[in-house]
Amino acid sequence: MTATSPVPAQDPAQAHAHIRAHSFNAAAAQYAANRPSYPPALLDTVEELAGRPLAGARIADVGAGTGIATALLHARGAHVVAVEPGEGMAAQFRRTLARVPIVRGDGNHLPLATSSLDLLTYAQSWHWTDPARSVPEALRVLRPGGALALWWNTGAVDVPWIEAQARRIERHFGLDGVVRTDGHASHLAQADPTGGLAVTHRRIRWSRRVPVDLHLANIGSHSAFLVQGEERSAAFLTEERRHLLAAFPDGTVEETYDVELLVATAP
């Protein structure tokens, strides 16, 4: 899911992040069909830490993407509006959640009224924002006592096959393994580098069983793959299929996730 805004072209690192953030728009259908959802325990924990039920709450789900988290919030009875910058992702959202309002925008410039929300959520999207702007924006749109909830599905790297796959991905694409090896600390640093938010952290483990090809389509929908080009990504996925079938001869993969949840309450 995405929540980003244009960045200066003269900064190569930010320009690359901008390209990765917007790479999802061309793969929105793949994203919607294959990305994992979230367990009921996650929303139960959000309610606990926010100090109120989701039912009847006024919520904005920012970087909503295709609406995976938005749909869960809506099903809990929340009055939810989605905020999404990407045209392709927003179009996919409208196809699947036609009755849920969606507005174009991002976490750095929220198109929302001041003190209008009970809860602001970012599912897999806060890391695309600039916290120097997105933290003040979050505090602006939350009512006093409202809550900011950020969460990420992360692979459970204490599971040997997941750790091995993560290392293969890093080697193939030359990726940084910091979040993989230290998810809590890295996500906490991403949440508010200034340390101004009082953040509570919880980790919720869950799993799903999926066919090998669905698992491959899931990892192939991540921005690291989408920006590498079809040929290079396909080469990795073909080889990865061989590794997976050796580990799961029946063709069914058990994906295990740790949802890293951070919740902060507005003063």
mmCIF file of C-alpha atoms in Angstrom:
data_model
loop_
_atom_site.group_PDB
_atom_site.id
_atom_site.type_symbol
_atom_site.label_atom_id
_atom_site.label_comp_id
_atom_site.label_asym_id
_atom_site.label_seq_id
_atom_site.Cartn_x
_atom_site.Cartn_y
_atom_site.Cartn_z
ATOM 1 C CA MET A 1 0.000 0.000 0.000
ATOM 2 C CA THR A 2 1.214 3.465 -0.748
ATOM 3 C CA ALA A 3 1.254 6.836 0.953
ATOM 4 C CA THR A 4 3.754 9.102 -0.685
ATOM 5 C CA SER A 5 4.096 12.412 -2.478
ATOM 6 C CA PRO A 6 6.412 13.799 -5.181
ATOM 7 C CA VAL A 7 10.049 14.176 -4.177
ATOM 8 C CA PRO A 8 12.861 16.314 -5.560
ATOM 9 C CA ALA A 9 14.404 14.673 -8.630
ATOM 10 C CA GLN A 10 17.879 15.828 -7.577
ATOM 11 C CA ASP A 11 17.913 13.474 -4.577
ATOM 12 C CA PRO A 12 18.664 9.992 -6.024
ATOM 13 C CA ALA A 13 17.678 8.057 -2.881
ATOM 14 C CA GLN A 14 14.343 9.830 -2.535
ATOM 15 C CA ALA A 15 13.726 9.596 -6.269
ATOM 16 C CA HIS A 16 14.241 5.818 -6.111
ATOM 17 C CA ALA A 17 11.868 5.568 -3.133
ATOM 18 C CA HIS A 18 9.317 7.577 -5.109
ATOM 19 C CA ILE A 19 9.601 5.141 -8.031
ATOM 20 C CA ARG A 20 9.178 2.148 -5.712
ATOM 21 C CA ALA A 21 6.169 3.710 -3.988
ATOM 22 C CA HIS A 22 4.384 4.303 -7.281
ATOM 23 C CA SER A 23 5.362 0.952 -8.822
ATOM 24 C CA PHE A 24 2.242 -0.605 -7.270
ATOM 25 C CA ASN A 25 -0.112 1.278 -9.579
ATOM 26 C CA ALA A 26 0.741 -0.911 -12.574
ATOM 27 C CA ALA A 27 0.347 -4.075 -10.469
ATOM 28 C CA ALA A 28 -2.771 -3.212 -8.477
ATOM 29 C CA ALA A 29 -4.756 -6.295 -9.558
ATOM 30 C CA GLN A 30 -1.830 -8.590 -8.649
ATOM 31 C CA TYR A 31 -1.510 -6.811 -5.299
ATOM 32 C CA ALA A 32 -5.224 -7.197 -4.514
ATOM 33 C CA ALA A 33 -5.344 -10.860 -5.491
ATOM 34 C CA ASN A 34 -2.250 -12.103 -3.679
ATOM 35 C CA ARG A 35 -1.249 -9.908 -0.744
ATOM 36 C CA PRO A 36 -2.122 -11.260 2.718
ATOM 37 C CA SER A 37 -4.805 -9.681 4.859
ATOM 38 C CA TYR A 38 -4.557 -9.265 8.655
ATOM 39 C CA PRO A 39 -5.793 -11.416 11.555
ATOM 40 C CA PRO A 40 -8.796 -10.449 13.743
ATOM 41 C CA ALA A 41 -6.401 -10.231 16.710
ATOM 42 C CA LEU A 42 -4.767 -7.196 15.094
ATOM 43 C CA LEU A 43 -7.980 -5.173 15.090
ATOM 44 C CA ASP A 44 -8.776 -6.367 18.625
ATOM 45 C CA THR A 45 -5.385 -5.015 19.728
ATOM 46 C CA VAL A 46 -5.929 -1.716 17.908
ATOM 47 C CA GLU A 47 -9.187 -1.310 19.839
ATOM 48 C CA GLU A 48 -7.418 -2.125 23.101
ATOM 49 C CA LEU A 49 -4.575 0.354 22.594
ATOM 50 C CA ALA A 50 -6.786 3.070 21.098
ATOM 51 C CA GLY A 51 -9.135 2.752 24.072
ATOM 52 C CA ARG A 52 -12.335 2.517 22.012
ATOM 53 C CA PRO A 53 -14.206 0.129 19.709
ATOM 54 C CA LEU A 54 -13.840 0.417 15.972
ATOM 55 C CA ALA A 55 -17.606 0.266 15.536
ATOM 56 C CA GLY A 56 -18.871 3.809 15.067
ATOM 57 C CA ALA A 57 -15.367 5.309 15.034
ATOM 58 C CA ARG A 58 -14.453 7.942 12.453
ATOM 59 C CA ILE A 59 -11.356 6.533 10.732
ATOM 60 C CA ALA A 60 -9.125 7.400 7.791
ATOM 61 C CA ASP A 61 -7.041 4.579 6.337
ATOM 62 C CA VAL A 62 -4.088 6.272 4.649
ATOM 63 C CA GLY A 63 -2.163 4.648 1.823
ATOM 64 C CA ALA A 64 -5.180 2.379 1.533
ATOM 65 C CA GLY A 65 -3.994 0.792 -1.688
ATOM 66 C CA THR A 66 -6.498 -1.768 -2.913
ATOM 67 C CA GLY A 67 -8.397 -1.639 0.376
ATOM 68 C CA ILE A 68 -7.205 -4.729 2.252
ATOM 69 C CA ALA A 69 -7.167 -3.009 5.661
ATOM 70 C CA THR A 70 -9.984 -0.601 4.793
ATOM 71 C CA ALA A 71 -12.349 -3.518 4.180
ATOM 72 C CA LEU A 72 -11.588 -4.974 7.616
ATOM 73 C CA LEU A 73 -12.204 -1.642 9.339
ATOM 74 C CA HIS A 74 -15.455 -1.185 7.417
ATOM 75 C CA ALA A 75 -16.589 -4.696 8.379
ATOM 76 C CA ARG A 76 -16.037 -3.801 12.046
ATOM 77 C CA GLY A 77 -18.585 -1.003 11.703
ATOM 78 C CA ALA A 78 -16.200 1.942 11.425
ATOM 79 C CA HIS A 79 -17.086 5.055 9.450
ATOM 80 C CA VAL A 80 -13.981 4.822 7.296
ATOM 81 C CA VAL A 81 -12.643 6.914 4.437
ATOM 82 C CA ALA A 82 -9.663 5.753 2.399
ATOM 83 C CA VAL A 83 -6.822 8.065 1.373
ATOM 84 C CA GLU A 84 -4.700 6.864 -1.553
ATOM 85 C CA PRO A 85 -2.316 8.762 -3.870
ATOM 86 C CA GLY A 86 -1.983 6.203 -6.644
ATOM 87 C CA GLU A 87 -4.381 6.184 -9.602
ATOM 88 C CA GLY A 88 -4.019 2.466 -10.306
ATOM 89 C CA MET A 89 -4.468 1.445 -6.688
ATOM 90 C CA ALA A 90 -7.441 3.780 -6.252
ATOM 91 C CA ALA A 91 -9.107 2.332 -9.367
ATOM 92 C CA GLN A 92 -8.711 -1.201 -8.000
ATOM 93 C CA PHE A 93 -10.065 -0.035 -4.632
ATOM 94 C CA ARG A 94 -13.212 1.326 -6.281
ATOM 95 C CA ARG A 95 -13.799 -1.976 -8.071
ATOM 96 C CA THR A 96 -13.777 -3.942 -4.821
ATOM 97 C CA LEU A 97 -15.123 -1.414 -2.286
ATOM 98 C CA ALA A 98 -17.490 0.712 -4.312
ATOM 99 C CA ARG A 99 -19.475 1.857 -1.270
ATOM 100 C CA VAL A 100 -16.503 3.040 0.782
ATOM 101 C CA PRO A 101 -15.408 6.644 0.106
ATOM 102 C CA ILE A 102 -11.884 7.180 -1.176
ATOM 103 C CA VAL A 103 -10.044 10.466 -1.714
ATOM 104 C CA ARG A 104 -6.737 11.094 -3.448
ATOM 105 C CA GLY A 105 -4.010 12.260 -1.099
ATOM 106 C CA ASP A 106 -1.052 11.117 0.985
ATOM 107 C CA GLY A 107 0.174 11.079 4.550
ATOM 108 C CA ASN A 108 2.286 14.195 4.129
ATOM 109 C CA HIS A 109 -0.703 16.298 3.027
ATOM 110 C CA LEU A 110 -3.928 14.815 4.362
ATOM 111 C CA PRO A 111 -7.091 16.099 2.629
ATOM 112 C CA LEU A 112 -8.945 15.877 5.938
ATOM 113 C CA ALA A 113 -10.412 18.357 8.399
ATOM 114 C CA THR A 114 -8.608 19.283 11.610
ATOM 115 C CA SER A 115 -9.660 17.291 14.714
ATOM 116 C CA SER A 116 -12.062 15.187 12.643
ATOM 117 C CA LEU A 117 -10.919 11.619 13.344
ATOM 118 C CA ASP A 118 -10.965 9.094 16.166
ATOM 119 C CA LEU A 119 -8.349 6.910 14.499
ATOM 120 C CA LEU A 120 -5.813 7.243 11.691
ATOM 121 C CA THR A 121 -4.453 3.981 10.273
ATOM 122 C CA TYR A 122 -1.510 3.139 8.028
ATOM 123 C CA ALA A 123 -1.309 -0.502 6.904
ATOM 124 C CA GLN A 124 2.000 -1.218 5.155
ATOM 125 C CA SER A 125 2.257 2.469 4.188
ATOM 126 C CA TRP A 126 3.774 4.744 6.839
ATOM 127 C CA HIS A 127 7.318 4.075 5.580
ATOM 128 C CA TRP A 128 6.430 5.873 2.337
ATOM 129 C CA THR A 129 5.803 9.109 4.232
ATOM 130 C CA ASP A 130 8.154 11.771 5.574
ATOM 131 C CA PRO A 131 7.562 11.689 9.360
ATOM 132 C CA ALA A 132 8.650 15.327 9.660
ATOM 133 C CA ARG A 133 5.425 16.115 7.802
ATOM 134 C CA SER A 134 3.227 13.064 8.406
ATOM 135 C CA VAL A 135 3.468 13.171 12.220
ATOM 136 C CA PRO A 136 2.218 16.792 12.469
ATOM 137 C CA GLU A 137 -0.456 16.007 9.883
ATOM 138 C CA ALA A 138 -1.618 13.009 11.899
ATOM 139 C CA LEU A 139 -1.827 15.070 15.077
ATOM 140 C CA ARG A 140 -3.699 17.789 13.206
ATOM 141 C CA VAL A 141 -6.511 15.562 11.922
ATOM 142 C CA LEU A 142 -6.924 13.497 15.103
ATOM 143 C CA ARG A 143 -9.290 14.711 17.778
ATOM 144 C CA PRO A 144 -7.796 15.005 21.305
ATOM 145 C CA GLY A 145 -7.396 11.469 22.599
ATOM 146 C CA GLY A 146 -7.569 10.001 19.094
ATOM 147 C CA ALA A 147 -5.051 7.379 18.029
ATOM 148 C CA LEU A 148 -2.545 6.809 15.250
ATOM 149 C CA ALA A 149 -2.098 3.113 14.376
ATOM 150 C CA LEU A 150 0.702 1.889 12.106
ATOM 151 C CA TRP A 151 1.242 -1.731 11.182
ATOM 152 C CA TRP A 152 3.274 -3.985 8.912
ATOM 153 C CA ASN A 153 3.009 -7.654 7.997
ATOM 154 C CA THR A 154 6.603 -8.894 8.311
ATOM 155 C CA GLY A 155 7.899 -12.356 7.552
ATOM 156 C CA ALA A 156 8.595 -14.355 10.727
ATOM 157 C CA VAL A 157 12.337 -14.744 10.245
ATOM 158 C CA ASP A 158 12.689 -17.258 13.081
ATOM 159 C CA VAL A 159 10.990 -19.699 10.679
ATOM 160 C CA PRO A 160 13.951 -21.251 8.815
ATOM 161 C CA TRP A 161 12.506 -21.300 5.279
ATOM 162 C CA ILE A 162 11.382 -17.653 5.569
ATOM 163 C CA GLU A 163 14.825 -16.591 6.768
ATOM 164 C CA ALA A 164 16.446 -18.483 3.898
ATOM 165 C CA GLN A 165 14.118 -16.909 1.343
ATOM 166 C CA ALA A 166 14.750 -13.432 2.737
ATOM 167 C CA ARG A 167 18.491 -13.924 2.329
ATOM 168 C CA ARG A 168 18.045 -15.135 -1.251
ATOM 169 C CA ILE A 169 15.977 -12.035 -2.075
ATOM 170 C CA GLU A 170 18.597 -9.763 -0.514
ATOM 171 C CA ARG A 171 21.414 -11.411 -2.454
ATOM 172 C CA HIS A 172 19.538 -11.303 -5.758
ATOM 173 C CA PHE A 173 18.435 -7.677 -5.503
ATOM 174 C CA GLY A 174 21.121 -6.254 -3.211
ATOM 175 C CA LEU A 175 18.565 -5.225 -0.598
ATOM 176 C CA ASP A 176 19.098 -3.972 2.954
ATOM 177 C CA GLY A 177 18.098 -6.526 5.586
ATOM 178 C CA VAL A 178 17.669 -4.108 8.526
ATOM 179 C CA VAL A 179 13.881 -4.298 8.764
ATOM 180 C CA ARG A 180 13.986 -8.052 8.222
ATOM 181 C CA THR A 181 16.387 -8.625 11.098
ATOM 182 C CA ASP A 182 15.187 -5.923 13.477
ATOM 183 C CA GLY A 183 11.588 -5.219 12.589
ATOM 184 C CA HIS A 184 10.493 -3.579 15.840
ATOM 185 C CA ALA A 185 13.399 -1.170 16.193
ATOM 186 C CA SER A 186 13.362 -0.216 12.519
ATOM 187 C CA HIS A 187 9.637 0.394 12.390
ATOM 188 C CA LEU A 188 9.761 2.379 15.624
ATOM 189 C CA ALA A 189 12.482 4.585 14.136
ATOM 190 C CA GLN A 190 10.379 5.013 10.987
ATOM 191 C CA ALA A 191 7.310 5.958 13.028
ATOM 192 C CA ASP A 192 8.795 9.112 14.502
ATOM 193 C CA PRO A 193 12.551 9.721 14.250
ATOM 194 C CA THR A 194 12.213 12.733 16.567
ATOM 195 C CA GLY A 195 10.851 10.582 19.378
ATOM 196 C CA GLY A 196 7.958 12.974 19.946
ATOM 197 C CA LEU A 197 5.262 10.292 19.889
ATOM 198 C CA ALA A 198 4.618 8.015 22.850
ATOM 199 C CA VAL A 199 4.328 4.737 20.959
ATOM 200 C CA THR A 200 3.127 1.364 22.248
ATOM 201 C CA HIS A 201 4.353 -1.687 20.354
ATOM 202 C CA ARG A 202 2.686 -5.071 19.972
ATOM 203 C CA ARG A 203 3.546 -8.055 17.798
ATOM 204 C CA ILE A 204 0.826 -10.398 16.551
ATOM 205 C CA ARG A 205 1.780 -13.683 14.893
ATOM 206 C CA TRP A 206 -0.447 -15.388 12.378
ATOM 207 C CA SER A 207 -0.198 -17.604 9.310
ATOM 208 C CA ARG A 208 -1.967 -18.641 6.130
ATOM 209 C CA ARG A 209 -1.616 -21.661 3.842
ATOM 210 C CA VAL A 210 -1.475 -20.843 0.133
ATOM 211 C CA PRO A 211 -0.431 -22.522 -3.133
ATOM 212 C CA VAL A 212 3.211 -22.021 -4.132
ATOM 213 C CA ASP A 213 2.237 -19.930 -7.149
ATOM 214 C CA LEU A 214 0.099 -17.584 -5.024
ATOM 215 C CA HIS A 215 3.012 -17.135 -2.624
ATOM 216 C CA LEU A 216 5.300 -16.285 -5.532
ATOM 217 C CA ALA A 217 2.753 -13.802 -6.887
ATOM 218 C CA ASN A 218 2.591 -12.252 -3.416
ATOM 219 C CA ILE A 219 6.325 -11.643 -3.118
ATOM 220 C CA GLY A 220 6.447 -10.582 -6.759
ATOM 221 C CA SER A 221 3.996 -7.773 -5.957
ATOM 222 C CA HIS A 222 6.517 -6.071 -3.656
ATOM 223 C CA SER A 223 8.156 -2.902 -4.897
ATOM 224 C CA ALA A 224 11.657 -4.422 -4.888
ATOM 225 C CA PHE A 225 10.482 -6.817 -7.603
ATOM 226 C CA LEU A 226 8.280 -4.373 -9.491
ATOM 227 C CA VAL A 227 11.108 -1.897 -10.140
ATOM 228 C CA GLN A 228 13.660 -4.513 -11.227
ATOM 229 C CA GLY A 229 12.054 -5.338 -14.540
ATOM 230 C CA GLU A 230 10.115 -8.416 -15.579
ATOM 231 C CA GLU A 231 13.079 -10.468 -16.780
ATOM 232 C CA ARG A 232 15.164 -10.151 -13.615
ATOM 233 C CA SER A 233 12.184 -10.722 -11.325
ATOM 234 C CA ALA A 234 10.994 -13.718 -13.349
ATOM 235 C CA ALA A 235 14.459 -15.285 -13.139
ATOM 236 C CA PHE A 236 14.382 -15.083 -9.353
ATOM 237 C CA LEU A 237 10.800 -16.365 -9.056
ATOM 238 C CA THR A 238 11.506 -19.345 -11.316
ATOM 239 C CA GLU A 239 14.479 -20.377 -9.184
ATOM 240 C CA GLU A 240 12.551 -19.639 -5.969
ATOM 241 C CA ARG A 241 9.756 -21.966 -7.078
ATOM 242 C CA ARG A 242 12.322 -24.788 -7.131
ATOM 243 C CA HIS A 243 13.416 -23.984 -3.551
ATOM 244 C CA LEU A 244 9.822 -23.854 -2.337
ATOM 245 C CA LEU A 245 8.770 -27.142 -3.902
ATOM 246 C CA ALA A 246 11.761 -28.795 -2.238
ATOM 247 C CA ALA A 247 10.554 -27.456 1.110
ATOM 248 C CA PHE A 248 6.828 -27.966 0.420
ATOM 249 C CA PRO A 249 6.447 -31.011 -1.877
ATOM 250 C CA ASP A 250 2.637 -30.859 -1.724
ATOM 251 C CA GLY A 251 2.738 -27.396 -3.305
ATOM 252 C CA THR A 252 1.189 -25.574 -0.324
ATOM 253 C CA VAL A 253 3.231 -22.951 1.514
ATOM 254 C CA GLU A 254 2.554 -21.921 5.097
ATOM 255 C CA GLU A 255 3.367 -18.204 5.266
ATOM 256 C CA THR A 256 3.998 -17.068 8.844
ATOM 257 C CA TYR A 257 3.800 -13.363 9.660
ATOM 258 C CA ASP A 258 4.517 -11.107 12.608
ATOM 259 C CA VAL A 259 2.348 -8.011 12.419
ATOM 260 C CA GLU A 260 4.346 -5.162 13.937
ATOM 261 C CA LEU A 261 1.789 -2.757 15.419
ATOM 262 C CA LEU A 262 2.593 0.728 16.736
ATOM 263 C CA VAL A 263 -0.107 2.873 18.340
ATOM 264 C CA ALA A 264 0.241 6.439 19.634
ATOM 265 C CA THR A 265 -2.458 8.557 21.258
ATOM 266 C CA ALA A 266 -2.875 12.233 20.365
ATOM 267 C CA PRO A 267 -2.648 14.672 23.294
#
